[in-house]
Coordinates of C-alpha atoms in Angstrom, one line a residue:
X1 CA -82.0 -33.2 -35.8
X2 CA -83.0 -34.4 -39.2
X3 CA -83.1 -37.7 -39.8
X4 CA -80.2 -37.5 -42.9
X5 CA -77.6 -36.5 -40.2
X6 CA -74.9 -39.1 -39.8
X7 CA -75.2 -40.8 -35.7
X8 CA -72.5 -38.1 -33.9
X9 CA -69.2 -40.1 -32.8
X10 CA -66.9 -39.7 -30.5
X11 CA -63.0 -39.1 -31.5
X12 CA -60.8 -42.1 -30.7
X13 CA -58.3 -41.1 -28.6
X14 CA -54.6 -40.3 -30.0
X15 CA -52.9 -43.4 -27.5
X16 CA -54.6 -45.5 -29.1
X17 CA -53.7 -44.5 -32.7
X18 CA -52.3 -47.6 -33.9
X19 CA -48.9 -45.8 -35.2
X20 CA -49.3 -44.3 -31.6
X21 CA -49.2 -47.7 -30.0
X22 CA -46.6 -49.2 -31.9
X23 CA -44.0 -46.5 -31.4
X24 CA -44.9 -45.8 -27.7
X25 CA -44.0 -49.4 -27.4
X26 CA -40.9 -49.7 -29.0
X27 CA -37.8 -48.7 -27.6
X28 CA -36.1 -45.2 -29.0
X29 CA -32.4 -44.5 -29.6
X30 CA -31.9 -40.6 -29.2
X31 CA -29.2 -39.2 -31.9
X32 CA -25.6 -38.9 -29.8
X33 CA -25.1 -35.4 -28.3
X34 CA -22.1 -34.7 -30.2
X35 CA -21.8 -35.4 -33.2
X36 CA -17.8 -35.8 -34.0
X37 CA -16.1 -33.6 -36.8
X38 CA -14.4 -37.4 -38.6
X39 CA -17.6 -38.9 -38.9
X40 CA -19.7 -36.3 -39.9
X41 CA -16.7 -36.1 -42.2
X42 CA -17.0 -39.6 -43.6
X43 CA -21.3 -39.0 -43.7
X44 CA -20.3 -35.9 -46.3
X45 CA -17.6 -37.5 -48.6
X46 CA -19.9 -41.1 -48.6
X47 CA -22.3 -38.4 -49.9
X48 CA -20.3 -37.2 -52.9
X49 CA -18.5 -34.2 -51.5
X50 CA -15.0 -33.1 -52.8
X51 CA -14.2 -31.3 -49.5
X52 CA -16.2 -30.5 -46.2
X53 CA -15.7 -28.0 -43.1
X54 CA -18.0 -27.0 -40.3
X55 CA -18.4 -24.0 -38.6
X56 CA -21.4 -23.6 -35.3
X57 CA -23.9 -21.2 -36.3
X58 CA -23.1 -18.6 -33.7
X59 CA -19.6 -18.4 -35.2
X60 CA -18.6 -14.3 -34.6
X61 CA -17.1 -14.7 -38.6
X62 CA -20.6 -15.9 -39.6
X63 CA -23.1 -13.4 -37.6
X64 CA -25.3 -12.7 -40.4
X65 CA -26.1 -16.0 -41.0
X66 CA -27.2 -17.1 -37.5
X67 CA -30.6 -15.2 -38.2
X68 CA -31.3 -16.6 -41.8
X69 CA -29.8 -20.3 -40.0
X70 CA -32.3 -20.1 -37.4
X71 CA -35.2 -19.0 -40.5
X72 CA -35.0 -21.9 -41.8
X73 CA -34.3 -24.3 -39.2
X74 CA -34.9 -22.9 -35.6
X75 CA -32.8 -25.4 -33.5
X76 CA -29.7 -25.4 -35.7
X77 CA -26.0 -25.3 -34.7
X78 CA -24.2 -26.6 -37.2
X79 CA -23.4 -25.3 -40.5
X80 CA -21.9 -28.3 -42.8
X81 CA -19.8 -26.6 -45.6
X82 CA -18.8 -29.0 -48.8
X83 CA -17.8 -28.3 -52.1
X84 CA -18.0 -30.6 -55.7
X85 CA -15.1 -29.7 -58.2
X86 CA -16.2 -28.9 -61.7
X87 CA -14.3 -30.1 -64.8
X88 CA -12.1 -27.4 -66.1
X89 CA -12.3 -27.4 -69.5
X90 CA -16.1 -27.4 -70.3
X91 CA -16.0 -24.3 -68.2
X92 CA -12.4 -22.9 -70.4
X93 CA -14.1 -23.9 -73.8
X94 CA -14.6 -21.0 -76.3
X95 CA -18.5 -22.7 -76.7
X96 CA -21.0 -21.2 -73.8
X97 CA -23.1 -24.6 -74.5
X98 CA -20.0 -27.3 -72.7
X99 CA -19.9 -24.5 -69.9
X100 CA -23.5 -24.3 -69.1
X101 CA -24.0 -28.1 -69.8
X102 CA -21.1 -28.2 -67.0
X103 CA -22.7 -25.7 -64.6
X104 CA -25.8 -27.1 -64.9
X105 CA -24.7 -30.6 -64.4
X106 CA -22.6 -29.4 -61.1
X107 CA -25.6 -27.8 -59.6
X108 CA -27.3 -30.8 -59.9
X109 CA -24.7 -32.9 -58.2
X110 CA -24.6 -30.5 -55.3
X111 CA -28.2 -30.2 -54.6
X112 CA -28.2 -34.2 -55.2
X113 CA -25.1 -34.1 -52.4
X114 CA -26.5 -31.6 -50.1
X115 CA -29.2 -34.5 -50.0
X116 CA -27.9 -37.3 -49.4
X117 CA -25.6 -35.4 -46.5
X118 CA -29.9 -34.2 -45.2
X119 CA -31.0 -37.7 -45.4
X120 CA -28.2 -39.8 -43.6
X121 CA -28.4 -36.3 -41.1
X122 CA -31.7 -37.8 -40.3
X123 CA -31.7 -41.4 -40.4
X124 CA -29.5 -40.5 -37.0
X125 CA -32.1 -38.6 -35.4
X126 CA -30.9 -35.0 -36.5
X127 CA -32.7 -32.2 -37.8
X128 CA -31.8 -31.1 -41.5
X129 CA -32.6 -28.6 -43.5
X130 CA -30.4 -27.4 -47.6
X131 CA -31.2 -24.3 -49.3
X132 CA -30.3 -24.8 -53.4
X133 CA -26.8 -23.9 -54.4
X134 CA -28.2 -21.3 -56.8
X135 CA -31.7 -21.0 -57.5
X136 CA -34.3 -21.8 -56.7
X137 CA -34.4 -18.1 -54.5
X138 CA -36.2 -16.5 -52.4
X139 CA -36.8 -14.5 -55.6
X140 CA -40.3 -12.1 -53.8
X141 CA -38.2 -10.9 -51.4
X142 CA -36.3 -9.3 -54.1
X143 CA -35.3 -6.4 -53.9
X144 CA -34.0 -8.0 -50.5
X145 CA -31.3 -10.8 -49.8
X146 CA -33.0 -13.4 -52.2
X147 CA -30.0 -16.0 -51.1
X148 CA -31.3 -18.0 -47.9
X149 CA -27.8 -18.9 -47.2
X150 CA -24.5 -16.6 -48.0
X151 CA -22.2 -20.2 -49.6
X152 CA -19.4 -18.1 -49.8
X153 CA -19.3 -17.2 -46.4
X154 CA -19.6 -20.1 -44.6
X155 CA -17.1 -21.9 -47.2
X156 CA -14.1 -19.4 -46.0
X157 CA -15.1 -19.9 -42.6
X158 CA -15.0 -23.3 -43.0
X159 CA -11.7 -23.2 -44.6
X160 CA -13.0 -24.4 -48.1
X161 CA -11.2 -21.7 -49.5
X162 CA -11.1 -17.6 -50.3
X163 CA -12.7 -15.2 -52.4
X164 CA -10.0 -14.4 -54.5
X165 CA -10.5 -10.3 -56.5
X166 CA -12.6 -11.9 -59.3
X167 CA -15.2 -12.7 -56.2
X168 CA -15.4 -16.3 -56.2
X169 CA -14.3 -18.5 -53.5
X170 CA -10.9 -20.4 -54.9
X171 CA -10.3 -23.8 -53.2
X172 CA -6.6 -24.6 -52.4
X173 CA -6.6 -27.4 -54.1
X174 CA -9.3 -27.3 -56.9
X175 CA -8.9 -23.9 -57.5
X176 CA -11.8 -21.8 -58.1
X177 CA -14.1 -24.7 -60.5
X178 CA -15.9 -25.8 -57.3
X179 CA -19.6 -24.9 -56.9
X180 CA -20.6 -24.5 -53.3
X181 CA -23.1 -25.9 -51.0
X182 CA -24.5 -25.8 -46.8
X183 CA -26.4 -28.2 -45.1
X184 CA -28.1 -26.8 -42.1
X185 CA -28.5 -29.4 -39.1
X186 CA -28.9 -29.1 -34.8
X187 CA -26.3 -31.4 -34.2
X188 CA -23.7 -30.4 -32.4
X189 CA -20.3 -31.1 -34.0
X190 CA -16.8 -31.5 -31.3
X191 CA -14.8 -30.0 -33.4
X192 CA -14.9 -26.8 -36.2
X193 CA -13.0 -26.2 -38.9
X194 CA -10.1 -23.4 -39.6
X195 CA -10.2 -20.8 -41.7
X196 CA -7.5 -20.7 -44.0
X197 CA -4.3 -19.3 -43.0
X198 CA -4.0 -18.0 -47.5
X199 CA -5.4 -16.7 -49.7
X200 CA -4.5 -19.3 -52.8
X201 CA -5.6 -16.2 -55.6
X202 CA -2.4 -15.2 -57.2
X203 CA -3.3 -11.9 -58.4
X204 CA -2.4 -12.7 -61.6
X205 CA -5.5 -10.7 -63.3
X206 CA -6.5 -12.9 -65.7
X207 CA -9.8 -12.5 -64.5
X208 CA -9.5 -8.9 -65.0
X209 CA -8.0 -9.3 -69.0
X210 CA -11.3 -11.8 -69.7
X211 CA -14.0 -9.9 -68.6
X212 CA -16.2 -8.8 -71.4
X213 CA -17.5 -5.7 -69.7
X214 CA -14.7 -4.9 -67.5
X215 CA -16.4 -5.7 -64.0
X216 CA -13.0 -6.2 -62.2
X217 CA -11.6 -3.2 -61.8
X218 CA -7.7 -3.0 -60.9
X219 CA -7.8 -1.3 -57.9
X220 CA -10.2 -4.8 -56.7
X221 CA -13.4 -2.8 -57.6
X222 CA -16.3 -4.3 -58.5
X223 CA -18.8 -3.4 -61.3
X224 CA -21.8 -5.8 -60.3
X225 CA -24.1 -4.4 -62.4
X226 CA -21.8 -4.8 -65.6
X227 CA -21.2 -8.3 -64.9
X228 CA -25.5 -9.1 -63.9
X229 CA -26.6 -7.2 -66.5
X230 CA -24.5 -10.0 -69.7
X231 CA -23.2 -12.5 -67.6
X232 CA -26.9 -13.1 -65.8
X233 CA -29.0 -11.7 -69.0
X234 CA -31.4 -14.8 -68.8
X235 CA -31.9 -14.9 -65.1
X236 CA -34.2 -12.8 -63.3
X237 CA -33.7 -9.6 -64.2
X238 CA -32.9 -10.0 -68.4
X239 CA -35.6 -12.5 -68.5
X240 CA -38.2 -8.9 -67.3
X241 CA -36.4 -6.8 -69.7
X242 CA -36.8 -8.9 -72.5
X243 CA -40.3 -9.7 -71.6
X244 CA -41.3 -6.1 -71.6
X245 CA -39.5 -6.1 -74.7
X246 CA -42.3 -8.8 -76.5
X247 CA -45.2 -6.8 -74.5
X248 CA -43.7 -3.5 -76.0
X249 CA -43.7 -4.9 -79.8
X250 CA -46.6 -3.9 -81.9
X251 CA -45.7 -6.7 -84.9
X252 CA -43.6 -9.7 -85.1
X253 CA -41.8 -7.6 -87.1
X254 CA -40.9 -4.9 -84.6
X255 CA -39.9 -8.2 -82.1
X256 CA -37.6 -9.0 -84.2
X257 CA -35.6 -5.3 -84.9
X258 CA -35.0 -5.8 -81.6
X259 CA -34.5 -9.3 -80.7
X260 CA -32.4 -11.4 -82.8
X261 CA -33.4 -14.3 -83.7
X262 CA -30.4 -16.2 -81.8
X263 CA -31.4 -14.3 -79.0
X264 CA -34.9 -15.4 -79.2
X265 CA -33.5 -19.1 -79.2
X266 CA -30.9 -18.5 -76.7
X267 CA -33.9 -17.3 -74.1
X268 CA -36.3 -20.6 -75.0
X269 CA -33.1 -22.7 -74.6
X270 CA -32.7 -21.6 -70.8
X271 CA -36.1 -21.6 -70.2
X272 CA -35.8 -25.2 -71.8
X273 CA -32.8 -26.1 -69.3
X274 CA -32.0 -23.9 -67.5
X275 CA -30.6 -20.1 -67.6
X276 CA -27.1 -20.3 -69.4
X277 CA -24.8 -18.0 -68.1
X278 CA -23.3 -15.6 -70.7
X279 CA -19.7 -15.5 -69.6
X280 CA -17.7 -16.5 -66.4
X281 CA -14.6 -16.0 -68.3
X282 CA -13.4 -15.2 -64.7
X283 CA -13.3 -18.7 -63.7
X284 CA -12.1 -20.4 -67.1
X285 CA -8.5 -18.5 -66.8
X286 CA -8.3 -18.4 -63.2
X287 CA -5.2 -21.0 -62.8
X288 CA -4.7 -21.0 -59.0
X289 CA -5.0 -23.9 -57.2
X290 CA -2.5 -27.5 -57.1
X291 CA -4.2 -29.5 -59.2
X292 CA -4.6 -26.4 -61.5
X293 CA -1.4 -24.4 -61.5
X294 CA 0.9 -26.6 -62.6
X295 CA -0.1 -26.6 -66.3
X296 CA 0.3 -22.7 -66.1
X297 CA 3.9 -22.8 -64.4
X298 CA 5.0 -25.1 -66.9
X299 CA 3.6 -22.6 -70.1
X300 CA 2.5 -19.9 -69.3
X301 CA 2.5 -18.4 -72.6
X302 CA 0.1 -21.9 -73.9
X303 CA -2.4 -20.9 -71.3
X304 CA -3.1 -17.4 -72.8
X305 CA -3.2 -18.9 -76.1
X306 CA -4.9 -21.4 -75.5
X307 CA -7.5 -20.5 -72.6
X308 CA -7.5 -16.7 -72.2
X309 CA -7.3 -15.5 -75.5
X310 CA -10.1 -17.4 -77.3
X311 CA -12.3 -16.1 -74.5
X312 CA -11.4 -12.6 -75.5
X313 CA -11.6 -12.6 -79.4
X314 CA -14.6 -14.8 -79.6
X315 CA -17.8 -12.9 -81.6
X316 CA -20.4 -12.3 -79.4
X317 CA -22.7 -9.5 -78.2
X318 CA -22.4 -8.0 -74.8
X319 CA -25.1 -6.9 -73.0
X320 CA -24.8 -3.4 -71.3
X321 CA -26.4 -0.6 -70.1
X322 CA -26.8 2.2 -71.6
X323 CA -23.6 5.2 -71.6
X324 CA -22.5 2.4 -68.7
X325 CA -18.6 2.4 -68.5
X326 CA -19.0 -1.6 -69.6
X327 CA -20.8 -0.5 -73.4
X328 CA -17.1 2.0 -73.1
X329 CA -14.9 -0.8 -72.2
X330 CA -16.2 -4.0 -74.4
X331 CA -16.0 -1.0 -77.5
X332 CA -12.3 0.0 -76.6
X333 CA -10.9 -3.4 -75.7
X334 CA -13.2 -5.7 -77.3
X335 CA -13.7 -5.1 -81.5
X336 CA -15.0 -8.6 -81.5
X337 CA -17.6 -7.9 -79.7
X338 CA -20.6 -6.2 -80.0
X339 CA -22.0 -4.5 -77.1
X340 CA -25.5 -4.3 -77.2
X341 CA -27.5 -1.8 -74.6
X342 CA -30.2 -3.0 -73.0
X343 CA -32.3 -2.4 -68.9
X344 CA -31.4 -4.4 -67.0
X345 CA -35.7 -5.2 -65.9
X346 CA -35.3 -3.9 -62.3
X347 CA -37.0 -0.2 -61.8
X348 CA -34.9 2.4 -60.8
X349 CA -35.0 2.4 -57.0
X350 CA -33.5 -1.1 -57.5
X351 CA -31.2 -0.1 -59.5
X352 CA -30.4 2.9 -57.2
X353 CA -30.1 0.2 -54.1
X354 CA -27.7 -2.0 -56.8
X355 CA -25.7 0.5 -56.5
X356 CA -24.5 1.1 -53.1
X357 CA -23.2 -2.1 -53.6
X358 CA -21.0 -1.2 -56.1
X359 CA -21.4 1.7 -58.3
X360 CA -21.1 1.7 -61.6
X361 CA -17.3 3.0 -62.6
X362 CA -17.7 6.2 -65.0
X363 CA -17.0 5.8 -68.6
X364 CA -13.4 6.4 -69.4
X365 CA -12.5 9.5 -70.8
X366 CA -9.3 10.6 -73.0
X367 CA -7.7 12.5 -69.6
X368 CA -7.5 9.4 -68.9
X369 CA -5.2 8.1 -71.1

């Protein structure tokens, strides 16, 4: 043995470690085997949730989410579904900076509420985890499932609302002006929530009239590609398209011919202050919900003039896939809006998969009139 080698040492036994000795010398209280729904509701409301419901992870209504729940918490027993209210008039403003400020702050609030619920359950002796209400997601799995838990599915089962024709969950009191969150825990709850026995959606179809790309169709169809290409322009695929435009531009002048200064600034803003939605008009115009519907009942014309038409008449760029029904829709329905053909940043094989989710409607022709 080299004289420079340290003397061999004997590894101390785990039982002799100070932390182990301290913990084993104390009595530890096991968590209650069953947590009452009333107590869990109190925890959630104290954490800042505006409403909450509970669903067993093995409930047949949420079967598809079971493996995902056990994937993030192997001992998962219960979904805790909650919502956070949003400020309506910010979302209704034609100024998208106001709407996106509210979206982003509500998103932060939802994460904070989920984190507080998780901490309270942990302090009570239970295991609990929470995925984000939106991003970050498991984007490296794209084009597979990138979201961890389908919050809307859980929320419907937990009685927090029902999806309207615009594909947003409508709360019976707060309307669709909510963000959803989910906490997954190993706590067993003594009473689970019941789903709503009615749909708060009024089927007024104002969301159809306000959507700049015609994503919500009269026959209850939904053009996922149209919605994603415009509303999420500065998210995953739209960012990819923009980055590829930068790479393909041979000079500054060529880039500026392809991307306006305003578009460059908008992308910078999304990179700096969280991604900004381009529309969300379907949420903005929705009059459903006990807290929301009163003004609509009292003055429908006022709602149209003050909320719906300013969004319909807003002069703006609308991003569409070339030759799509969305491009035709913008041109035909909204003369103040300018369609801009772009790609959605996805390769052909991904678009084929997306079309299986919701096939793109064909553009209208004269025979459709």
